[in-house]
PDB file of C-alpha atoms and ligand atoms in Angstrom:
ATOM      1  CA  MET A 185       9.133  65.699 -18.972  1.00  0.00           C
ATOM      2  CA  GLU A 186       9.698  63.071 -21.641  1.00  0.00           C
ATOM      3  CA  GLN A 187      12.299  63.481 -24.357  1.00  0.00           C
ATOM      4  CA  PHE A 188      12.144  61.427 -27.556  1.00  0.00           C
ATOM      5  CA  GLU A 189      14.604  61.194 -30.414  1.00  0.00           C
ATOM      6  CA  GLN A 190      12.981  58.293 -32.214  1.00  0.00           C
ATOM      7  CA  ILE A 191       9.834  58.644 -34.290  1.00  0.00           C
ATOM      8  CA  ASP A 192       8.331  55.414 -32.913  1.00  0.00           C
ATOM      9  CA  GLU A 193       8.793  56.558 -29.303  1.00  0.00           C
ATOM     10  CA  GLN A 194       7.042  59.874 -29.914  1.00  0.00           C
ATOM     11  CA  ARG A 195       4.240  58.208 -31.852  1.00  0.00           C
ATOM     12  CA  SER A 196       3.625  55.576 -29.132  1.00  0.00           C
ATOM     13  CA  TRP A 197       3.513  58.251 -26.446  1.00  0.00           C
ATOM     14  CA  SER A 198       1.081  60.354 -28.499  1.00  0.00           C
ATOM     15  CA  LEU A 199      -1.095  57.306 -29.150  1.00  0.00           C
ATOM     16  CA  ALA A 200      -1.257  56.531 -25.418  1.00  0.00           C
ATOM     17  CA  GLN A 201      -2.256  60.153 -24.683  1.00  0.00           C
ATOM     18  CA  ARG A 202      -5.001  60.057 -27.270  1.00  0.00           C
ATOM     19  CA  GLN A 203      -6.282  56.718 -25.969  1.00  0.00           C
ATOM     20  CA  ALA A 204      -6.431  58.284 -22.507  1.00  0.00           C
ATOM     21  CA  GLY A 205      -8.667  60.989 -24.008  1.00  0.00           C
ATOM     22  CA  LYS A 206      -6.072  63.759 -23.782  1.00  0.00           C
ATOM     23  CA  ARG A 207      -6.028  66.617 -26.255  1.00  0.00           C
ATOM     24  CA  ILE A 208      -2.470  67.108 -27.594  1.00  0.00           C
ATOM     25  CA  SER A 209      -1.292  70.599 -28.437  1.00  0.00           C
ATOM     26  CA  PHE A 210       1.921  70.982 -30.370  1.00  0.00           C
ATOM     27  CA  VAL A 211       4.544  73.707 -30.826  1.00  0.00           C
ATOM     28  CA  PRO A 212       7.040  73.021 -33.637  1.00  0.00           C
ATOM     29  CA  THR A 213      10.311  74.968 -33.284  1.00  0.00           C
ATOM     30  CA  MET A 214      13.894  75.045 -34.480  1.00  0.00           C
ATOM     31  CA  GLY A 215      15.166  75.571 -30.929  1.00  0.00           C
ATOM     32  CA  ALA A 216      17.206  78.468 -29.463  1.00  0.00           C
ATOM     33  CA  LEU A 217      14.012  79.127 -27.538  1.00  0.00           C
ATOM     34  CA  HIS A 218      13.077  82.668 -26.517  1.00  0.00           C
ATOM     35  CA  ALA A 219      10.065  84.427 -25.006  1.00  0.00           C
ATOM     36  CA  GLY A 220       8.231  84.231 -28.360  1.00  0.00           C
ATOM     37  CA  HIS A 221       8.418  80.427 -28.251  1.00  0.00           C
ATOM     38  CA  ALA A 222       7.488  80.509 -24.549  1.00  0.00           C
ATOM     39  CA  SER A 223       4.311  82.427 -25.391  1.00  0.00           C
ATOM     40  CA  LEU A 224       3.361  79.716 -27.903  1.00  0.00           C
ATOM     41  CA  ILE A 225       3.962  77.046 -25.255  1.00  0.00           C
ATOM     42  CA  GLU A 226       1.783  78.931 -22.756  1.00  0.00           C
ATOM     43  CA  ARG A 227      -0.930  79.174 -25.385  1.00  0.00           C
ATOM     44  CA  ALA A 228      -0.535  75.441 -26.112  1.00  0.00           C
ATOM     45  CA  LYS A 229      -1.085  74.686 -22.418  1.00  0.00           C
ATOM     46  CA  SER A 230      -4.365  76.568 -22.489  1.00  0.00           C
ATOM     47  CA  GLU A 231      -5.477  74.814 -25.684  1.00  0.00           C
ATOM     48  CA  GLY A 232      -4.786  71.195 -24.751  1.00  0.00           C
ATOM     49  CA  ASP A 233      -4.272  68.680 -21.942  1.00  0.00           C
ATOM     50  CA  VAL A 234      -0.689  67.798 -22.872  1.00  0.00           C
ATOM     51  CA  VAL A 235       1.937  69.839 -24.729  1.00  0.00           C
ATOM     52  CA  VAL A 236       4.562  68.548 -27.160  1.00  0.00           C
ATOM     53  CA  VAL A 237       7.395  70.804 -28.352  1.00  0.00           C
ATOM     54  CA  SER A 238       9.586  69.699 -31.237  1.00  0.00           C
ATOM     55  CA  ILE A 239      13.106  71.020 -31.694  1.00  0.00           C
ATOM     56  CA  PHE A 240      14.517  70.317 -35.136  1.00  0.00           C
ATOM     57  CA  VAL A 241      16.666  72.582 -37.290  1.00  0.00           C
ATOM     58  CA  ASN A 242      15.122  71.532 -40.574  1.00  0.00           C
ATOM     59  CA  PRO A 243      17.814  71.404 -43.265  1.00  0.00           C
ATOM     60  CA  THR A 244      15.273  71.283 -46.101  1.00  0.00           C
ATOM     61  CA  GLN A 245      14.017  74.812 -45.414  1.00  0.00           C
ATOM     62  CA  PHE A 246      17.411  76.508 -45.672  1.00  0.00           C
ATOM     63  CA  ASP A 247      18.298  77.777 -49.129  1.00  0.00           C
ATOM     64  CA  ASN A 248      21.709  78.917 -47.852  1.00  0.00           C
ATOM     65  CA  PRO A 249      24.091  76.319 -46.263  1.00  0.00           C
ATOM     66  CA  ASP A 250      25.966  79.043 -44.318  1.00  0.00           C
ATOM     67  CA  ASP A 251      22.690  80.170 -42.734  1.00  0.00           C
ATOM     68  CA  LEU A 252      21.963  76.570 -41.684  1.00  0.00           C
ATOM     69  CA  GLU A 253      25.472  76.186 -40.267  1.00  0.00           C
ATOM     70  CA  ALA A 254      25.214  79.466 -38.312  1.00  0.00           C
ATOM     71  CA  TYR A 255      21.723  78.765 -36.916  1.00  0.00           C
ATOM     72  CA  PRO A 256      22.020  78.950 -33.081  1.00  0.00           C
ATOM     73  CA  LYS A 257      21.894  75.628 -31.206  1.00  0.00           C
ATOM     74  CA  GLN A 258      21.486  75.422 -27.399  1.00  0.00           C
ATOM     75  CA  MET A 259      19.839  72.114 -26.611  1.00  0.00           C
ATOM     76  CA  GLU A 260      20.547  72.015 -22.875  1.00  0.00           C
ATOM     77  CA  ARG A 261      19.092  75.446 -22.306  1.00  0.00           C
ATOM     78  CA  ASP A 262      16.086  74.638 -24.508  1.00  0.00           C
ATOM     79  CA  TRP A 263      15.451  71.510 -22.451  1.00  0.00           C
ATOM     80  CA  GLU A 264      15.461  73.608 -19.260  1.00  0.00           C
ATOM     81  CA  VAL A 265      13.095  76.174 -20.790  1.00  0.00           C
ATOM     82  CA  CYS A 266      10.645  73.409 -21.760  1.00  0.00           C
ATOM     83  CA  GLN A 267      10.944  71.789 -18.352  1.00  0.00           C
ATOM     84  CA  SER A 268      10.323  75.069 -16.528  1.00  0.00           C
ATOM     85  CA  LEU A 269       7.277  75.818 -18.692  1.00  0.00           C
ATOM     86  CA  GLY A 270       5.681  72.468 -17.896  1.00  0.00           C
ATOM     87  CA  VAL A 271       6.002  70.891 -21.346  1.00  0.00           C
ATOM     88  CA  ASP A 272       5.042  67.193 -21.296  1.00  0.00           C
ATOM     89  CA  ALA A 273       7.211  65.883 -24.118  1.00  0.00           C
ATOM     90  CA  VAL A 274      10.070  67.261 -26.210  1.00  0.00           C
ATOM     91  CA  PHE A 275      10.598  65.634 -29.580  1.00  0.00           C
ATOM     92  CA  VAL A 276      14.175  66.092 -30.793  1.00  0.00           C
ATOM     93  CA  PRO A 277      14.582  63.906 -33.854  1.00  0.00           C
ATOM     94  CA  THR A 278      17.909  63.446 -35.585  1.00  0.00           C
ATOM     95  CA  LYS A 279      18.324  64.538 -39.182  1.00  0.00           C
ATOM     96  CA  GLU A 280      18.797  60.883 -40.110  1.00  0.00           C
ATOM     97  CA  ALA A 281      15.478  59.927 -38.475  1.00  0.00           C
ATOM     98  CA  MET A 282      13.589  62.664 -40.321  1.00  0.00           C
ATOM     99  CA  PHE A 283      15.361  62.477 -43.667  1.00  0.00           C
ATOM    100  CA  PRO A 284      16.997  59.033 -44.013  1.00  0.00           C
ATOM    101  CA  ASN A 285      18.975  58.069 -47.099  1.00  0.00           C
ATOM    102  CA  GLY A 286      16.618  57.637 -50.020  1.00  0.00           C
ATOM    103  CA  TYR A 287      14.128  60.234 -48.772  1.00  0.00           C
ATOM    104  CA  CYS A 288      12.297  61.743 -51.769  1.00  0.00           C
ATOM    105  CA  THR A 289       8.817  62.988 -50.801  1.00  0.00           C
ATOM    106  CA  PHE A 290       8.011  66.688 -50.441  1.00  0.00           C
ATOM    107  CA  VAL A 291       4.875  68.723 -49.755  1.00  0.00           C
ATOM    108  CA  GLU A 292       4.474  71.948 -51.706  1.00  0.00           C
ATOM    109  CA  VAL A 293       1.695  74.523 -51.610  1.00  0.00           C
ATOM    110  CA  VAL A 294       1.432  76.239 -55.007  1.00  0.00           C
ATOM    111  CA  GLY A 295      -0.432  79.402 -56.034  1.00  0.00           C
ATOM    112  CA  PRO A 296      -0.397  83.048 -54.957  1.00  0.00           C
ATOM    113  CA  LEU A 297       0.979  82.434 -51.449  1.00  0.00           C
ATOM    114  CA  GLN A 298       4.089  81.034 -53.131  1.00  0.00           C
ATOM    115  CA  GLU A 299       4.577  83.987 -55.434  1.00  0.00           C
ATOM    116  CA  SER A 300       5.618  86.777 -53.086  1.00  0.00           C
ATOM    117  CA  LEU A 301       7.858  87.763 -50.172  1.00  0.00           C
ATOM    118  CA  CYS A 302       9.890  84.909 -48.585  1.00  0.00           C
ATOM    119  CA  ALA A 303       8.652  82.386 -51.163  1.00  0.00           C
ATOM    120  CA  VAL A 304      10.429  84.390 -53.865  1.00  0.00           C
ATOM    121  CA  SER A 305      13.519  85.449 -51.935  1.00  0.00           C
ATOM    122  CA  ARG A 306      14.099  81.965 -50.432  1.00  0.00           C
ATOM    123  CA  PRO A 307      13.271  79.456 -53.202  1.00  0.00           C
ATOM    124  CA  GLY A 308      12.252  76.070 -51.794  1.00  0.00           C
ATOM    125  CA  HIS A 309      11.939  77.421 -48.242  1.00  0.00           C
ATOM    126  CA  PHE A 310       8.219  76.775 -47.783  1.00  0.00           C
ATOM    127  CA  ARG A 311       8.441  73.401 -49.512  1.00  0.00           C
ATOM    128  CA  GLY A 312      10.909  72.433 -46.770  1.00  0.00           C
ATOM    129  CA  VAL A 313       8.710  73.942 -44.054  1.00  0.00           C
ATOM    130  CA  CYS A 314       5.529  72.203 -45.268  1.00  0.00           C
ATOM    131  CA  THR A 315       7.277  68.863 -45.661  1.00  0.00           C
ATOM    132  CA  VAL A 316       8.684  68.897 -42.145  1.00  0.00           C
ATOM    133  CA  VAL A 317       5.521  70.283 -40.528  1.00  0.00           C
ATOM    134  CA  GLN A 318       3.274  67.690 -42.183  1.00  0.00           C
ATOM    135  CA  LYS A 319       5.765  64.982 -41.233  1.00  0.00           C
ATOM    136  CA  LEU A 320       5.815  66.219 -37.617  1.00  0.00           C
ATOM    137  CA  PHE A 321       1.995  66.225 -37.607  1.00  0.00           C
ATOM    138  CA  ASN A 322       2.045  62.592 -38.779  1.00  0.00           C
ATOM    139  CA  ILE A 323       4.408  61.669 -35.937  1.00  0.00           C
ATOM    140  CA  VAL A 324       3.083  63.783 -33.047  1.00  0.00           C
ATOM    141  CA  GLN A 325      -0.588  63.467 -34.095  1.00  0.00           C
ATOM    142  CA  PRO A 326      -1.636  66.680 -32.367  1.00  0.00           C
ATOM    143  CA  ASP A 327      -5.181  67.991 -32.081  1.00  0.00           C
ATOM    144  CA  CYS A 328      -3.912  71.538 -32.469  1.00  0.00           C
ATOM    145  CA  ALA A 329      -0.642  73.280 -33.322  1.00  0.00           C
ATOM    146  CA  ILE A 330       0.417  76.803 -32.380  1.00  0.00           C
ATOM    147  CA  PHE A 331       2.338  79.046 -34.803  1.00  0.00           C
ATOM    148  CA  GLY A 332       3.591  82.621 -34.450  1.00  0.00           C
ATOM    149  CA  GLN A 333       2.041  85.461 -36.391  1.00  0.00           C
ATOM    150  CA  LYS A 334       5.544  86.861 -36.902  1.00  0.00           C
ATOM    151  CA  ASP A 335       5.994  84.304 -39.682  1.00  0.00           C
ATOM    152  CA  LEU A 336       2.644  85.185 -41.210  1.00  0.00           C
ATOM    153  CA  GLN A 337       3.284  83.833 -44.698  1.00  0.00           C
ATOM    154  CA  GLN A 338       4.423  80.551 -43.144  1.00  0.00           C
ATOM    155  CA  VAL A 339       1.274  80.098 -41.052  1.00  0.00           C
ATOM    156  CA  LEU A 340      -1.027  81.014 -43.962  1.00  0.00           C
ATOM    157  CA  ILE A 341       0.735  78.431 -46.131  1.00  0.00           C
ATOM    158  CA  ILE A 342       0.429  75.822 -43.367  1.00  0.00           C
ATOM    159  CA  GLN A 343      -3.278  76.599 -42.967  1.00  0.00           C
ATOM    160  CA  ARG A 344      -3.680  76.103 -46.727  1.00  0.00           C
ATOM    161  CA  MET A 345      -1.759  72.805 -46.595  1.00  0.00           C
ATOM    162  CA  VAL A 346      -3.787  71.456 -43.661  1.00  0.00           C
ATOM    163  CA  SER A 347      -7.030  72.407 -45.340  1.00  0.00           C
ATOM    164  CA  ASP A 348      -6.046  71.005 -48.746  1.00  0.00           C
ATOM    165  CA  LEU A 349      -4.687  67.731 -47.318  1.00  0.00           C
ATOM    166  CA  SER A 350      -7.563  67.342 -44.822  1.00  0.00           C
ATOM    167  CA  SER A 351      -5.072  67.059 -41.955  1.00  0.00           C
ATOM    168  CA  PRO A 352      -7.034  66.786 -38.689  1.00  0.00           C
ATOM    169  CA  VAL A 353      -5.018  69.518 -36.951  1.00  0.00           C
ATOM    170  CA  GLU A 354      -6.403  72.853 -35.787  1.00  0.00           C
ATOM    171  CA  ILE A 355      -3.950  75.658 -36.564  1.00  0.00           C
ATOM    172  CA  ILE A 356      -3.815  78.423 -33.943  1.00  0.00           C
ATOM    173  CA  VAL A 357      -2.012  81.723 -34.567  1.00  0.00           C
ATOM    174  CA  ALA A 358      -0.393  83.517 -31.608  1.00  0.00           C
ATOM    175  CA  PRO A 359       0.734  87.179 -31.551  1.00  0.00           C
ATOM    176  CA  THR A 360       4.300  88.375 -32.130  1.00  0.00           C
ATOM    177  CA  ILE A 361       6.318  88.931 -28.954  1.00  0.00           C
ATOM    178  CA  ARG A 362       8.717  91.898 -29.080  1.00  0.00           C
ATOM    179  CA  GLU A 363      11.650  93.291 -27.106  1.00  0.00           C
ATOM    180  CA  ASP A 364      10.938  96.443 -25.103  1.00  0.00           C
ATOM    181  CA  ASP A 365      12.287  98.568 -27.972  1.00  0.00           C
ATOM    182  CA  GLY A 366       9.924  96.912 -30.465  1.00  0.00           C
ATOM    183  CA  LEU A 367      12.265  94.441 -32.199  1.00  0.00           C
ATOM    184  CA  ALA A 368      10.448  91.151 -32.814  1.00  0.00           C
ATOM    185  CA  LEU A 369      12.067  88.276 -30.912  1.00  0.00           C
ATOM    186  CA  SER A 370      13.844  85.825 -33.185  1.00  0.00           C
ATOM    187  CA  SER A 371      16.441  83.106 -32.671  1.00  0.00           C
ATOM    188  CA  ARG A 372      18.470  84.995 -35.278  1.00  0.00           C
ATOM    189  CA  ASN A 373      18.717  88.087 -33.011  1.00  0.00           C
ATOM    190  CA  GLN A 374      21.456  86.213 -31.108  1.00  0.00           C
ATOM    191  CA  ARG A 375      23.644  86.494 -34.198  1.00  0.00           C
ATOM    192  CA  LEU A 376      23.419  90.298 -34.363  1.00  0.00           C
ATOM    193  CA  ASP A 377      26.556  92.158 -33.284  1.00  0.00           C
ATOM    194  CA  ASP A 378      25.986  95.123 -30.927  1.00  0.00           C
ATOM    195  CA  GLU A 379      25.836  97.684 -33.714  1.00  0.00           C
ATOM    196  CA  SER A 380      23.428  95.627 -35.805  1.00  0.00           C
ATOM    197  CA  ARG A 381      21.247  94.953 -32.763  1.00  0.00           C
ATOM    198  CA  ALA A 382      20.983  98.709 -32.154  1.00  0.00           C
ATOM    199  CA  ASN A 383      20.266  99.366 -35.855  1.00  0.00           C
ATOM    200  CA  ALA A 384      17.695  96.559 -36.094  1.00  0.00           C
ATOM    201  CA  VAL A 385      15.180  98.594 -34.107  1.00  0.00           C
ATOM    202  CA  SER A 386      14.791 100.574 -37.340  1.00  0.00           C
ATOM    203  CA  VAL A 387      12.658  97.644 -38.604  1.00  0.00           C
ATOM    204  CA  PRO A 388       9.725  98.119 -36.204  1.00  0.00           C
ATOM    205  CA  ARG A 389      10.303 101.890 -36.312  1.00  0.00           C
ATOM    206  CA  GLY A 390      10.147 101.927 -40.117  1.00  0.00           C
ATOM    207  CA  LEU A 391       7.022  99.748 -40.060  1.00  0.00           C
ATOM    208  CA  GLU A 392       5.378 102.060 -37.568  1.00  0.00           C
ATOM    209  CA  LEU A 393       6.309 105.141 -39.628  1.00  0.00           C
ATOM    210  CA  ALA A 394       4.654 103.547 -42.658  1.00  0.00           C
ATOM    211  CA  ASN A 395       1.638 102.708 -40.506  1.00  0.00           C
ATOM    212  CA  GLN A 396       1.410 106.314 -39.339  1.00  0.00           C
ATOM    213  CA  ALA A 397       1.638 107.534 -42.938  1.00  0.00           C
ATOM    214  CA  PHE A 398      -1.178 105.107 -43.858  1.00  0.00           C
ATOM    215  CA  LYS A 399      -3.288 106.328 -40.950  1.00  0.00           C
ATOM    216  CA  ALA A 400      -2.658 109.913 -42.122  1.00  0.00           C
ATOM    217  CA  GLY A 401      -4.154 108.990 -45.508  1.00  0.00           C
ATOM    218  CA  GLU A 402      -1.220 107.767 -47.641  1.00  0.00           C
ATOM    219  CA  ARG A 403      -2.393 104.914 -49.902  1.00  0.00           C
ATOM    220  CA  ASN A 404       0.434 104.753 -52.431  1.00  0.00           C
ATOM    221  CA  SER A 405       2.256 101.493 -51.636  1.00  0.00           C
ATOM    222  CA  ASN A 406       5.546 102.731 -53.106  1.00  0.00           C
ATOM    223  CA  LYS A 407       5.511 105.704 -50.764  1.00  0.00           C
ATOM    224  CA  LEU A 408       4.723 103.492 -47.760  1.00  0.00           C
ATOM    225  CA  MET A 409       7.549 101.127 -48.708  1.00  0.00           C
ATOM    226  CA  THR A 410       9.896 104.078 -49.163  1.00  0.00           C
ATOM    227  CA  ALA A 411       9.001 105.408 -45.711  1.00  0.00           C
ATOM    228  CA  PHE A 412      10.161 102.043 -44.344  1.00  0.00           C
ATOM    229  CA  ALA A 413      13.232 101.726 -46.562  1.00  0.00           C
ATOM    230  CA  ASN A 414      14.504 105.225 -45.716  1.00  0.00           C
ATOM    231  CA  GLU A 415      14.428 104.337 -42.049  1.00  0.00           C
ATOM    232  CA  VAL A 416      16.472 101.107 -42.297  1.00  0.00           C
ATOM    233  CA  LEU A 417      18.827 102.086 -45.116  1.00  0.00           C
ATOM    234  CA  MET A 418      20.263 105.046 -43.198  1.00  0.00           C
ATOM    235  CA  TYR A 419      22.582 102.555 -41.452  1.00  0.00           C
ATOM    236  CA  GLU A 420      25.711 100.825 -42.736  1.00  0.00           C
ATOM    237  CA  ASN A 421      25.831  97.094 -43.503  1.00  0.00           C
ATOM    238  CA  VAL A 422      22.087  96.967 -44.089  1.00  0.00           C
ATOM    239  CA  ASP A 423      20.534  95.346 -47.169  1.00  0.00           C
ATOM    240  CA  LEU A 424      16.858  95.382 -47.966  1.00  0.00           C
ATOM    241  CA  ASP A 425      15.684  91.973 -49.161  1.00  0.00           C
ATOM    242  CA  TYR A 426      12.086  93.099 -49.698  1.00  0.00           C
ATOM    243  CA  ALA A 427       9.493  95.571 -48.455  1.00  0.00           C
ATOM    244  CA  ASP A 428       6.116  94.858 -50.033  1.00  0.00           C
ATOM    245  CA  VAL A 429       2.512  95.818 -49.439  1.00  0.00           C
ATOM    246  CA  VAL A 430       0.410  92.683 -49.911  1.00  0.00           C
ATOM    247  CA  ASP A 431      -3.223  91.782 -49.433  1.00  0.00           C
ATOM    248  CA  LEU A 432      -3.886  89.609 -46.374  1.00  0.00           C
ATOM    249  CA  ASP A 433      -6.028  87.106 -48.286  1.00  0.00           C
ATOM    250  CA  GLY A 434      -3.729  85.911 -51.037  1.00  0.00           C
ATOM    251  CA  PHE A 435      -0.521  87.836 -50.328  1.00  0.00           C
ATOM    252  CA  VAL A 436      -0.900  89.503 -53.711  1.00  0.00           C
ATOM    253  CA  GLU A 437       1.015  92.778 -54.099  1.00  0.00           C
ATOM    254  CA  CYS A 438      -1.143  95.914 -53.971  1.00  0.00           C
ATOM    255  CA  GLU A 439      -0.189  99.146 -55.723  1.00  0.00           C
ATOM    256  CA  GLU A 440      -2.798 100.923 -53.656  1.00  0.00           C
ATOM    257  CA  ALA A 441      -2.857 100.024 -49.955  1.00  0.00           C
ATOM    258  CA  ASN A 442      -6.033  99.469 -47.972  1.00  0.00           C
ATOM    259  CA  ASP A 443      -6.800  98.346 -44.429  1.00  0.00           C
ATOM    260  CA  HIS A 444      -6.759  94.713 -45.534  1.00  0.00           C
ATOM    261  CA  CYS A 445      -3.049  94.969 -46.354  1.00  0.00           C
ATOM    262  CA  ILE A 446       0.179  94.379 -44.502  1.00  0.00           C
ATOM    263  CA  LEU A 447       3.596  95.864 -45.108  1.00  0.00           C
ATOM    264  CA  ALA A 448       5.938  92.843 -44.928  1.00  0.00           C
ATOM    265  CA  VAL A 449       9.704  93.253 -44.833  1.00  0.00           C
ATOM    266  CA  ALA A 450      12.934  91.258 -44.772  1.00  0.00           C
ATOM    267  CA  VAL A 451      16.186  93.044 -43.991  1.00  0.00           C
ATOM    268  CA  PHE A 452      19.794  91.879 -43.633  1.00  0.00           C
ATOM    269  CA  PHE A 453      21.801  93.440 -40.804  1.00  0.00           C
ATOM    270  CA  ASN A 454      25.428  92.564 -41.406  1.00  0.00           C
ATOM    271  CA  GLY A 455      24.288  89.349 -43.099  1.00  0.00           C
ATOM    272  CA  VAL A 456      21.658  88.357 -40.508  1.00  0.00           C
ATOM    273  CA  ARG A 457      18.201  88.239 -42.073  1.00  0.00           C
ATOM    274  CA  LEU A 458      15.245  89.496 -40.009  1.00  0.00           C
ATOM    275  CA  ILE A 459      11.587  89.537 -41.050  1.00  0.00           C
ATOM    276  CA  ASP A 460       8.618  91.450 -39.682  1.00  0.00           C
ATOM    277  CA  HIS A 461       5.352  93.010 -40.834  1.00  0.00           C
ATOM    278  CA  ILE A 462       2.640  95.426 -39.772  1.00  0.00           C
ATOM    279  CA  HIS A 463      -1.085  95.440 -40.479  1.00  0.00           C
ATOM    280  CA  LEU A 464      -1.658  98.837 -42.099  1.00  0.00           C
ATOM    281  CA  GLY A 465      -4.171 100.827 -40.081  1.00  0.00           C
ATOM    282  CA  GLY A 466      -3.799  98.338 -37.226  1.00  0.00           C
ATOM    283  CA  PRO A 467      -2.368  98.749 -33.720  1.00  0.00           C
ATOM    284  CA  SER A 468       0.863 100.731 -33.388  1.00  0.00           C
ATOM    285  CA  LEU A 469       4.158  99.045 -32.573  1.00  0.00           C
ATOM    286  CA  PRO A 470       5.859  99.933 -29.270  1.00  0.00           C
ATOM    287  CA  VAL A 471       8.657 102.059 -30.737  1.00  0.00           C
ATOM    288  CA  ALA A 472      10.101 105.474 -29.952  1.00  0.00           C
ATOM    289  CA  ILE A 473       9.638 107.846 -32.879  1.00  0.00           C
ATOM    290  CA  GLU A 474      11.376 111.223 -32.885  1.00  0.00           C
ATOM    291  CA  ASP A 475       9.745 114.219 -34.560  1.00  0.00           C
TER     292      ASP A 475
HETATM  293  P1  AMP B 556      11.330  79.021 -35.211  1.00  0.00           P
HETATM  294  O1  AMP B 556      11.963  78.289 -34.078  1.00  0.00           O
HETATM  295  O2  AMP B 556      11.954  80.345 -35.518  1.00  0.00           O
HETATM  296  O3  AMP B 556      11.131  78.152 -36.435  1.00  0.00           O
HETATM  297  O4  AMP B 556       9.872  79.414 -34.731  1.00  0.00           O
HETATM  298  C1  AMP B 556       9.003  78.462 -34.160  1.00  0.00           C
HETATM  299  C2  AMP B 556       7.673  79.111 -33.942  1.00  0.00           C
HETATM  300  O5  AMP B 556       7.828  80.252 -33.094  1.00  0.00           O
HETATM  301  C3  AMP B 556       7.038  79.641 -35.253  1.00  0.00           C
HETATM  302  O6  AMP B 556       5.656  79.355 -35.228  1.00  0.00           O
HETATM  303  C4  AMP B 556       7.313  81.113 -35.174  1.00  0.00           C
HETATM  304  O7  AMP B 556       6.367  81.888 -35.902  1.00  0.00           O
HETATM  305  C5  AMP B 556       7.204  81.371 -33.686  1.00  0.00           C
HETATM  306  N1  AMP B 556       7.876  82.611 -33.306  1.00  0.00           N
HETATM  307  C6  AMP B 556       9.128  83.000 -33.645  1.00  0.00           C
HETATM  308  N2  AMP B 556       9.377  84.236 -33.169  1.00  0.00           N
HETATM  309  C7  AMP B 556       8.255  84.633 -32.512  1.00  0.00           C
HETATM  310  C8  AMP B 556       7.880  85.818 -31.810  1.00  0.00           C
HETATM  311  N3  AMP B 556       8.706  86.842 -31.678  1.00  0.00           N
HETATM  312  N4  AMP B 556       6.649  85.876 -31.256  1.00  0.00           N
HETATM  313  C9  AMP B 556       5.786  84.821 -31.386  1.00  0.00           C
HETATM  314  N5  AMP B 556       6.077  83.688 -32.039  1.00  0.00           N
HETATM  315  C10 AMP B 556       7.296  83.586 -32.597  1.00  0.00           C
END
């Protein structure tokens, strides 16, 4: 497995692969790899001839410096995970390589996708994401890139960016991988203390309760959101960032839910922010629900 820190090295390698007729599939990550990332890498292997994984904790997408500082870093273990999964090249650029002194160009998707959920609660977040993803596409020159459905707003914004900028990259969305108790895997889960980890299962449980209410005929979005909120807010040290019913097309808030809507949520457990969502009327989440 190759490892590159310099942009030129990664670009030369990618160029050689393309000249040899290989299809490059790409998985951008911020490291602290878990089974969710592994599933994207497996998907990448089935979509291309060679797989590139990038590991870069992108400072421009953090609106909170403490969150950036606390983001888990475990490069040696990540390297081993990539090696064991048969990744061909790991791109680990330095911050200085990606954002040298004098850097002043940013990519921003505007419009409805930027007016709800994480775009509102984390100002500038998606501008940082789009800038780094487009820059990584320019360097890695992949044929396709795999993103997780867990970060649904992110992947919809990236699809919009790629389409609007005519980037020649196919965007593939892979399903959310969960723990046995239903909690979506996230690098941030490592930062949960034992109590918060136990309480965090209320996120998928609350989503599933709202889903069950929807399936039983409830269409009032406020009531669906309340079903979720009641479930998570019964614990201490929990803050609800948002719980919104939005339409899947434009992420516009819906007062009345329909089967083209998701319930998307962001919740702080003792300061650690977790996000998740459920497609209303869609498959159930694997959670235990008591009567
Ligand atoms: P991150 O390292 O958190 O920036 O995530 C890198 C990629 O992994 C993104 O495309 C995420 O959507 C995806 N991802 C994160 N968690 C999961 C999960 N539980 N299941 C599937 N994909 C995930």
